[in-house]
XYZ file of C-alpha atoms in Angstrom:
529
model
C 64.574 -72.571 -75.508
C 61.508 -73.085 -77.621
C 58.173 -71.446 -78.294
C 54.717 -72.030 -76.968
C 52.743 -74.860 -78.540
C 50.578 -74.181 -81.575
C 47.781 -76.543 -82.491
C 48.258 -77.837 -86.024
C 45.198 -80.000 -86.462
C 45.344 -83.115 -88.600
C 41.864 -84.584 -88.212
C 41.941 -88.353 -88.244
C 39.145 -90.759 -89.159
C 37.594 -93.152 -86.669
C 36.775 -96.616 -87.936
C 34.899 -98.844 -85.473
C 36.201 -102.346 -85.979
C 34.413 -105.625 -85.260
C 32.865 -106.659 -81.975
C 35.968 -107.698 -80.053
C 36.169 -104.585 -77.884
C 38.643 -102.783 -80.114
C 38.474 -99.911 -82.586
C 40.932 -99.287 -85.411
C 42.119 -95.808 -86.373
C 44.137 -95.066 -89.481
C 46.482 -92.088 -89.014
C 49.276 -90.580 -91.033
C 52.020 -92.588 -89.307
C 50.245 -95.936 -88.963
C 47.290 -97.847 -87.585
C 46.260 -97.663 -83.931
C 43.863 -99.978 -82.146
C 41.961 -98.587 -79.185
C 39.525 -100.067 -76.698
C 35.746 -99.982 -76.920
C 34.446 -99.479 -73.400
C 31.200 -100.907 -72.110
C 29.729 -97.409 -71.820
C 29.810 -96.831 -75.584
C 32.978 -94.724 -75.616
C 36.194 -95.763 -77.342
C 39.595 -94.623 -76.155
C 43.007 -94.500 -77.778
C 45.801 -93.857 -75.310
C 49.432 -92.974 -75.902
C 49.293 -92.030 -79.590
C 52.483 -90.355 -80.778
C 51.857 -86.967 -82.333
C 55.536 -86.143 -82.869
C 58.870 -87.906 -83.217
C 60.684 -88.671 -79.939
C 62.336 -85.356 -78.894
C 65.666 -87.036 -78.202
C 69.231 -86.598 -79.455
C 69.332 -83.967 -82.178
C 65.629 -83.232 -81.597
C 66.168 -82.285 -77.941
C 65.207 -78.583 -77.523
C 63.956 -78.497 -81.135
C 60.379 -77.941 -82.341
C 58.575 -81.282 -82.670
C 59.156 -83.191 -85.871
C 56.478 -85.252 -87.604
C 56.024 -88.702 -86.059
C 57.946 -91.498 -87.746
C 55.976 -94.211 -89.569
C 55.080 -97.129 -87.307
C 55.490 -100.683 -88.534
C 52.515 -102.902 -87.957
C 49.425 -102.126 -85.902
C 49.968 -100.235 -82.632
C 47.845 -101.040 -79.601
C 46.859 -97.760 -77.941
C 45.865 -99.238 -74.598
C 48.132 -97.339 -72.185
C 48.926 -93.662 -71.540
C 52.255 -92.352 -72.750
C 54.821 -91.086 -70.214
C 54.299 -87.678 -68.622
C 56.737 -84.897 -69.540
C 59.450 -84.185 -66.987
C 58.577 -81.437 -64.481
C 61.011 -78.640 -63.723
C 63.936 -79.464 -61.456
C 62.550 -82.729 -60.052
C 64.007 -86.169 -60.693
C 61.213 -88.755 -60.504
C 61.608 -91.363 -57.803
C 62.298 -94.984 -58.683
C 58.685 -95.741 -57.870
C 57.271 -93.127 -60.253
C 60.051 -93.192 -62.858
C 58.037 -95.285 -65.309
C 55.393 -92.543 -65.510
C 57.814 -89.809 -66.651
C 60.150 -89.457 -69.612
C 61.846 -87.002 -71.933
C 60.097 -88.981 -74.681
C 56.604 -87.789 -73.770
C 54.822 -86.330 -76.792
C 51.674 -88.433 -76.708
C 47.971 -87.735 -76.883
C 44.825 -89.530 -75.735
C 41.522 -89.569 -77.611
C 38.010 -90.325 -76.369
C 35.171 -90.666 -78.871
C 31.768 -92.327 -79.243
C 32.276 -95.924 -80.386
C 29.592 -95.496 -83.034
C 31.385 -92.540 -84.657
C 32.553 -92.835 -88.252
C 34.120 -90.600 -90.854
C 30.788 -88.989 -91.770
C 29.952 -88.088 -88.153
C 31.674 -84.677 -88.220
C 31.582 -84.396 -84.436
C 32.788 -81.284 -82.613
C 36.315 -81.743 -81.277
C 37.340 -80.488 -77.818
C 41.132 -80.182 -77.509
C 42.042 -79.685 -73.844
C 45.376 -78.165 -72.777
C 46.379 -79.051 -69.237
C 48.010 -76.578 -66.856
C 51.135 -76.562 -64.728
C 52.605 -73.076 -65.038
C 54.658 -74.211 -68.091
C 56.813 -76.034 -65.541
C 54.916 -79.329 -65.201
C 52.087 -81.357 -66.679
C 49.921 -80.867 -63.602
C 46.722 -82.479 -64.913
C 47.930 -85.463 -66.944
C 45.762 -88.387 -67.933
C 42.456 -86.597 -67.595
C 39.852 -89.061 -68.807
C 37.489 -87.633 -71.421
C 35.047 -90.551 -71.183
C 32.700 -88.781 -68.774
C 32.545 -85.656 -70.935
C 31.768 -87.692 -74.067
C 28.986 -89.533 -72.217
C 27.574 -86.292 -70.817
C 27.415 -84.924 -74.387
C 25.042 -87.748 -75.432
C 27.895 -89.163 -77.485
C 28.091 -85.924 -79.419
C 31.754 -84.823 -79.149
C 35.348 -86.052 -79.388
C 37.784 -85.157 -76.561
C 41.562 -84.926 -76.966
C 44.106 -84.463 -74.164
C 47.880 -84.442 -74.489
C 51.259 -83.941 -72.834
C 53.651 -81.172 -73.804
C 57.245 -80.361 -72.889
C 57.712 -77.931 -70.022
C 60.480 -76.131 -68.165
C 63.880 -76.122 -69.886
C 62.796 -78.894 -72.247
C 60.819 -76.300 -74.221
C 57.283 -75.868 -75.543
C 55.563 -77.612 -78.455
C 54.988 -76.100 -81.917
C 52.996 -78.776 -83.837
C 50.472 -81.362 -82.712
C 48.234 -83.829 -84.545
C 44.704 -84.017 -83.244
C 41.896 -86.520 -83.587
C 38.492 -87.201 -85.044
C 35.424 -85.237 -85.943
C 34.934 -82.057 -87.907
C 38.025 -80.026 -88.897
C 35.758 -76.999 -89.159
C 34.505 -77.340 -85.590
C 37.407 -77.439 -83.135
C 37.163 -75.887 -79.678
C 40.244 -75.257 -77.541
C 39.919 -75.717 -73.790
C 42.379 -75.474 -70.967
C 43.078 -74.456 -67.398
C 45.725 -72.241 -65.815
C 48.811 -72.416 -68.072
C 46.591 -74.325 -70.528
C 44.204 -71.365 -70.629
C 47.196 -69.048 -70.926
C 48.254 -71.144 -73.920
C 44.867 -70.395 -75.461
C 45.451 -66.659 -74.987
C 48.856 -66.953 -76.672
C 47.336 -69.011 -79.499
C 44.746 -66.284 -80.056
C 47.448 -63.610 -80.317
C 50.098 -65.592 -82.217
C 51.424 -63.995 -85.407
C 49.551 -60.802 -84.590
C 46.225 -62.625 -84.443
C 46.515 -64.230 -87.866
C 43.693 -66.772 -88.181
C 44.812 -70.008 -89.841
C 41.448 -71.657 -89.225
C 42.896 -74.229 -86.821
C 40.268 -73.677 -84.130
C 36.880 -72.004 -84.009
C 36.104 -71.252 -80.358
C 37.930 -71.333 -77.029
C 37.174 -71.679 -73.340
C 39.844 -70.830 -70.745
C 39.679 -71.562 -67.018
C 41.840 -69.279 -64.865
C 44.192 -68.114 -67.603
C 47.512 -67.179 -66.005
C 49.260 -63.923 -66.857
C 52.809 -64.195 -65.574
C 55.877 -62.072 -66.131
C 56.916 -62.122 -69.796
C 60.382 -61.464 -71.223
C 61.742 -61.079 -74.700
C 63.896 -63.915 -75.997
C 66.946 -61.685 -75.550
C 66.027 -60.856 -71.952
C 65.463 -64.539 -71.183
C 68.967 -65.445 -72.350
C 70.199 -65.483 -68.733
C 68.025 -68.560 -68.091
C 69.829 -70.493 -70.801
C 73.223 -69.212 -69.675
C 72.604 -70.233 -66.055
C 71.617 -73.746 -67.126
C 74.709 -74.059 -69.317
C 76.961 -73.015 -66.436
C 75.305 -75.368 -63.958
C 75.627 -78.333 -66.259
C 79.187 -77.638 -67.396
C 78.539 -76.996 -71.078
C 80.352 -73.683 -71.536
C 81.894 -73.836 -75.015
C 83.339 -71.402 -77.535
C 80.243 -71.345 -79.770
C 76.491 -71.694 -79.517
C 76.594 -74.796 -81.691
C 79.140 -76.499 -79.461
C 77.176 -75.559 -76.348
C 73.973 -77.015 -77.795
C 75.792 -80.187 -78.843
C 77.056 -80.573 -75.279
C 73.551 -80.149 -73.852
C 72.165 -82.739 -76.246
C 74.727 -85.295 -75.174
C 74.068 -84.909 -71.464
C 72.012 -87.586 -69.666
C 68.492 -86.327 -69.117
C 68.904 -86.759 -65.354
C 71.690 -84.167 -65.322
C 69.612 -81.585 -67.153
C 66.588 -82.418 -65.055
C 68.348 -81.803 -61.759
C 69.853 -78.527 -62.981
C 66.753 -77.166 -64.692
C 65.361 -75.433 -61.615
C 64.313 -71.810 -61.642
C 66.533 -68.755 -61.458
C 65.608 -65.425 -59.839
C 64.608 -62.698 -62.237
C 67.348 -60.069 -62.669
C 67.473 -57.878 -59.596
C 65.664 -60.423 -57.401
C 67.064 -62.843 -54.831
C 64.386 -65.563 -54.748
C 63.167 -67.947 -57.444
C 59.674 -67.254 -58.827
C 57.041 -69.967 -58.716
C 57.096 -70.326 -62.506
C 60.163 -69.073 -64.337
C 60.064 -70.954 -67.645
C 57.364 -69.781 -70.017
C 56.479 -68.044 -73.277
C 58.732 -65.271 -74.529
C 58.310 -62.442 -77.003
C 60.360 -63.677 -79.959
C 59.133 -61.099 -82.515
C 58.216 -63.966 -84.799
C 55.373 -65.980 -83.324
C 54.693 -63.520 -80.508
C 55.089 -59.796 -81.091
C 53.214 -58.283 -78.173
C 52.546 -58.959 -74.495
C 48.992 -60.204 -73.970
C 47.700 -56.946 -72.502
C 48.775 -54.990 -75.586
C 47.638 -57.640 -78.067
C 44.118 -57.770 -76.629
C 43.931 -53.990 -76.269
C 44.831 -53.381 -79.924
C 42.718 -56.185 -81.373
C 45.676 -58.309 -82.456
C 43.934 -61.598 -81.704
C 41.787 -64.187 -83.465
C 38.099 -63.317 -83.255
C 36.199 -66.438 -82.173
C 33.525 -67.153 -79.516
C 35.158 -67.403 -76.079
C 34.518 -68.175 -72.430
C 36.923 -66.921 -69.752
C 36.601 -67.231 -66.001
C 38.249 -67.834 -62.656
C 37.733 -69.215 -59.150
C 36.803 -66.964 -56.240
C 40.087 -67.526 -54.375
C 42.497 -68.167 -57.238
C 45.611 -67.031 -55.378
C 45.103 -68.906 -52.113
C 47.095 -72.088 -52.798
C 50.207 -70.265 -54.003
C 50.997 -67.926 -51.119
C 52.892 -68.814 -47.972
C 51.184 -69.106 -44.565
C 54.281 -67.389 -43.175
C 53.342 -64.072 -44.795
C 53.288 -61.973 -41.639
C 54.230 -58.441 -42.754
C 53.687 -56.062 -45.635
C 57.387 -56.494 -46.403
C 56.871 -60.236 -46.899
C 53.936 -59.523 -49.202
C 55.807 -56.967 -51.288
C 58.966 -59.037 -51.588
C 57.019 -62.111 -52.693
C 55.131 -60.142 -55.348
C 58.392 -58.679 -56.693
C 59.777 -62.213 -56.890
C 56.934 -63.110 -59.266
C 56.655 -59.745 -61.061
C 60.012 -57.923 -61.124
C 58.547 -54.994 -63.088
C 56.711 -53.902 -59.917
C 58.370 -50.603 -59.085
C 58.192 -49.000 -55.655
C 55.310 -46.807 -56.785
C 53.423 -49.782 -58.222
C 53.845 -51.704 -54.980
C 52.519 -48.679 -53.094
C 49.472 -48.638 -55.360
C 48.863 -52.341 -54.772
C 49.208 -51.976 -51.005
C 46.625 -49.218 -50.958
C 44.173 -50.884 -53.334
C 44.296 -54.291 -51.655
C 43.949 -53.498 -47.952
C 44.837 -56.048 -45.294
C 41.312 -56.880 -44.119
C 42.507 -59.142 -41.300
C 44.832 -56.529 -39.774
C 42.134 -55.306 -37.417
C 41.040 -58.842 -36.493
C 44.358 -60.181 -35.277
C 47.540 -58.800 -33.940
C 50.219 -58.216 -36.577
C 52.763 -59.362 -37.314
C 51.412 -62.846 -36.806
C 52.341 -66.011 -38.685
C 49.810 -65.535 -41.493
C 48.173 -62.147 -40.940
C 49.180 -60.825 -44.401
C 48.499 -64.014 -46.333
C 44.907 -63.155 -47.265
C 45.939 -59.769 -48.624
C 48.750 -61.329 -50.660
C 46.461 -64.075 -51.967
C 43.954 -61.496 -53.159
C 46.595 -59.363 -54.882
C 48.181 -62.350 -56.614
C 44.869 -64.005 -57.524
C 43.454 -60.829 -59.048
C 46.658 -59.900 -60.860
C 47.459 -63.319 -62.301
C 43.997 -64.808 -62.902
C 40.810 -62.873 -62.115
C 41.494 -59.523 -63.760
C 43.077 -61.022 -66.916
C 39.930 -63.124 -67.457
C 37.771 -60.009 -67.186
C 40.121 -58.018 -69.438
C 40.089 -60.650 -72.191
C 36.307 -61.050 -71.954
C 35.953 -57.304 -72.524
C 38.420 -57.245 -75.430
C 36.145 -59.287 -77.711
C 33.040 -57.029 -77.605
C 35.383 -54.033 -77.736
C 36.536 -55.398 -81.115
C 32.989 -56.105 -82.310
C 32.890 -59.812 -81.389
C 29.607 -60.259 -79.533
C 30.234 -63.854 -78.433
C 32.104 -63.512 -75.157
C 31.088 -64.998 -71.797
C 32.658 -64.806 -68.348
C 32.169 -66.797 -65.121
C 33.189 -67.066 -61.466
C 33.416 -70.533 -59.865
C 32.148 -70.063 -56.313
C 31.293 -73.684 -55.412
C 32.388 -74.216 -51.808
C 33.696 -77.513 -50.461
C 33.861 -77.792 -46.629
C 37.310 -79.398 -46.671
C 38.737 -76.570 -48.774
C 37.065 -73.951 -46.599
C 38.486 -75.588 -43.450
C 41.933 -75.664 -45.061
C 41.727 -71.901 -45.491
C 41.933 -71.859 -49.295
C 38.297 -70.937 -50.002
C 37.379 -71.831 -53.583
C 40.904 -72.363 -54.927
C 42.599 -72.299 -58.301
C 41.111 -74.579 -61.031
C 39.074 -76.577 -58.518
C 36.374 -76.852 -61.211
C 38.411 -79.255 -63.370
C 36.948 -82.350 -61.621
C 33.490 -80.908 -62.289
C 34.218 -80.507 -65.994
C 35.592 -84.009 -66.539
C 33.546 -85.656 -63.797
C 34.904 -86.740 -60.376
C 35.221 -90.377 -61.461
C 37.413 -89.447 -64.438
C 40.166 -87.443 -62.716
C 43.124 -89.719 -61.939
C 44.910 -89.558 -58.599
C 47.359 -88.329 -57.452
C 47.670 -85.538 -60.004
C 44.509 -83.639 -59.074
C 42.425 -83.686 -55.898
C 38.687 -84.193 -56.299
C 36.643 -82.304 -53.681
C 34.581 -84.926 -51.863
C 31.347 -82.924 -52.229
C 31.583 -83.195 -56.042
C 31.001 -86.939 -55.876
C 27.724 -88.754 -56.456
C 25.182 -88.176 -53.711
C 27.051 -85.188 -52.256
C 25.926 -81.553 -52.110
C 27.853 -80.389 -55.180
C 26.990 -83.320 -57.444
C 24.588 -81.082 -59.370
C 27.341 -78.499 -59.954
C 29.129 -81.156 -62.031
C 26.119 -81.666 -64.295
C 25.498 -77.937 -64.619
C 29.074 -77.140 -65.614
C 29.355 -80.033 -68.048
C 26.173 -79.030 -69.857
C 27.245 -75.389 -70.259
C 30.635 -76.499 -71.628
C 29.184 -79.183 -73.909
C 26.661 -76.691 -75.246
C 29.494 -74.298 -76.060
C 31.582 -77.051 -77.658
C 28.662 -78.072 -79.868
C 27.071 -74.735 -80.750
C 29.570 -72.018 -79.662
C 26.865 -70.887 -77.204
C 26.750 -72.125 -73.570
C 22.973 -71.722 -73.358
C 21.727 -73.969 -76.152
C 21.904 -77.205 -74.150
C 22.292 -75.892 -70.612
C 20.946 -77.883 -67.657
C 17.314 -77.493 -66.718
C 16.864 -74.797 -64.112
C 20.277 -73.214 -64.691
C 20.573 -69.512 -65.414
C 20.548 -68.003 -68.877
C 24.210 -67.070 -69.312
C 24.282 -63.489 -70.573
C 27.066 -62.398 -72.865
C 29.751 -60.231 -71.349
C 28.743 -56.594 -71.251
C 31.524 -54.022 -70.961
C 29.278 -51.552 -69.106
C 27.662 -54.019 -66.687
C 30.658 -56.405 -66.438
C 28.242 -59.338 -66.413
C 29.306 -62.869 -65.541
C 27.790 -66.179 -64.459
C 28.340 -67.260 -60.860
C 28.462 -70.995 -60.107
C 27.389 -71.523 -56.485
C 27.342 -74.391 -53.989
C 24.766 -77.071 -54.718
C 24.698 -76.451 -58.462
C 22.977 -73.084 -58.240
C 23.773 -70.458 -60.859
C 22.970 -66.799 -61.276
C 24.144 -63.802 -63.223
C 26.108 -61.192 -61.292
C 27.975 -58.024 -62.071
C 31.608 -57.514 -61.179
C 31.600 -55.362 -58.054
C 32.879 -51.801 -58.142
C 35.808 -52.624 -55.860
C 37.118 -55.416 -58.086
C 36.457 -53.337 -61.206
C 38.487 -50.491 -59.679
C 41.348 -52.819 -58.812
C 41.403 -54.362 -62.283
C 41.395 -50.918 -63.892
C 44.358 -49.996 -61.696
C 46.260 -53.086 -62.846
C 45.686 -52.471 -66.533
C 46.182 -48.714 -66.484
C 49.015 -48.259 -63.998
C 50.601 -51.569 -63.007
C 50.948 -54.034 -65.890
C 53.669 -53.032 -68.363
C 52.217 -52.497 -71.821
C 55.636 -52.783 -73.397
C 58.326 -55.332 -72.686
C 61.461 -53.824 -71.208
C 63.948 -54.300 -68.368
C 62.641 -53.863 -64.830
C 63.643 -50.622 -63.118
C 62.777 -48.687 -60.006
C 60.760 -45.488 -60.254
């Protein structure tokens, strides 16, 4: 049902135009006029980077955008790609569409074709099942860079609609492109690094991933049941693959949308959180991530990886009251977990609240489950990938832990949850509601206002120089490169404080267990041991 997106960068030239609050950009498919904001940043919203994926192009890799007639006014965001199994309400319908392949660009208004500014291409998350951070506004990041970078954000197809394969990007220096992303967006970066066995086409030159997600991965053949289930649900069973695909392409999008929900993995009875995702197709992707990074089959560029302290907390159910609930839920997400592997997890991740409250209680196993899931899906993969680069002789790898506490999140029982640093990166004023919640303490005048400045300066420094220290905030810690022996990482703390720390022995032991005895290093059918 499609492959993961690959960035194919066509750098466009920015031409500031006149003094009427507009800026003209000449691109391969036409001219686009954007707005010049009072703050000195220009924005172009809703630029097509591919032909509408409709009709015969439904479920196909994106085609080049068609030539536009006349000048296009890029003043409004394009529609958001349809999320898995949800039909938008009448009220929100205008914000979503199958025709959703649009990008937004934010650049200094004074930029011109000789500027050669670093380009930051940001891939939003959503578990490959939604665009969960759409319409992030890059204005604040451009301003924080002293008008020294160009920021690009974009939508991409998710769920059964497929994943992108080509995308035109914007502005700046084609030899200085940095990929960024969070959650599934950071996972996309990992897949980009390992695509085609790590063949470097020179499309990007550094990468920074926030909470990269390692989910269960199938081969294209193993994932066939997902396609078959959708075909049966929608009534498109035909006597050939071509006829089946023709039927699917003729169906109203609403019918596919309402039948595109998840399916349990073979042998399981419950739907996983995120079923649709990348597959091993033995063309673009040959190896699961763990094997690709272990064997050096990845592009060698400067990288930053990291995660939040409580990355699993928002995903697990408060009704997790027994070890059986914990184990069943984990098998729903990771069907390769054999009985022995579950036993190993149960012993390595003890239930620390068991002695504090009577079990089974409504949520007495939730903390244990959150820790297992957070470490397995986010924390340990970030550490593993950070170590892979120096292991392969690339001495430009950094790791972090976001430990900035917000009282509301602490009260809600989620600690420092998954990708809560996104509003810090883009700036609290530039994260649109309702798609992402901004912790109130990140706002101006609040306790974590400084954490915003500190994070932005580390990231901007990396975008500009491939080193997070060059332009870091005054008083912030020198961010040491990742050391395989010390397992060194930067800790972001409440109030904008930073310090280097070393991954504790307990977490290191758990991660080693995952990579040596739990994660499958080869793709194959799940079985019990």
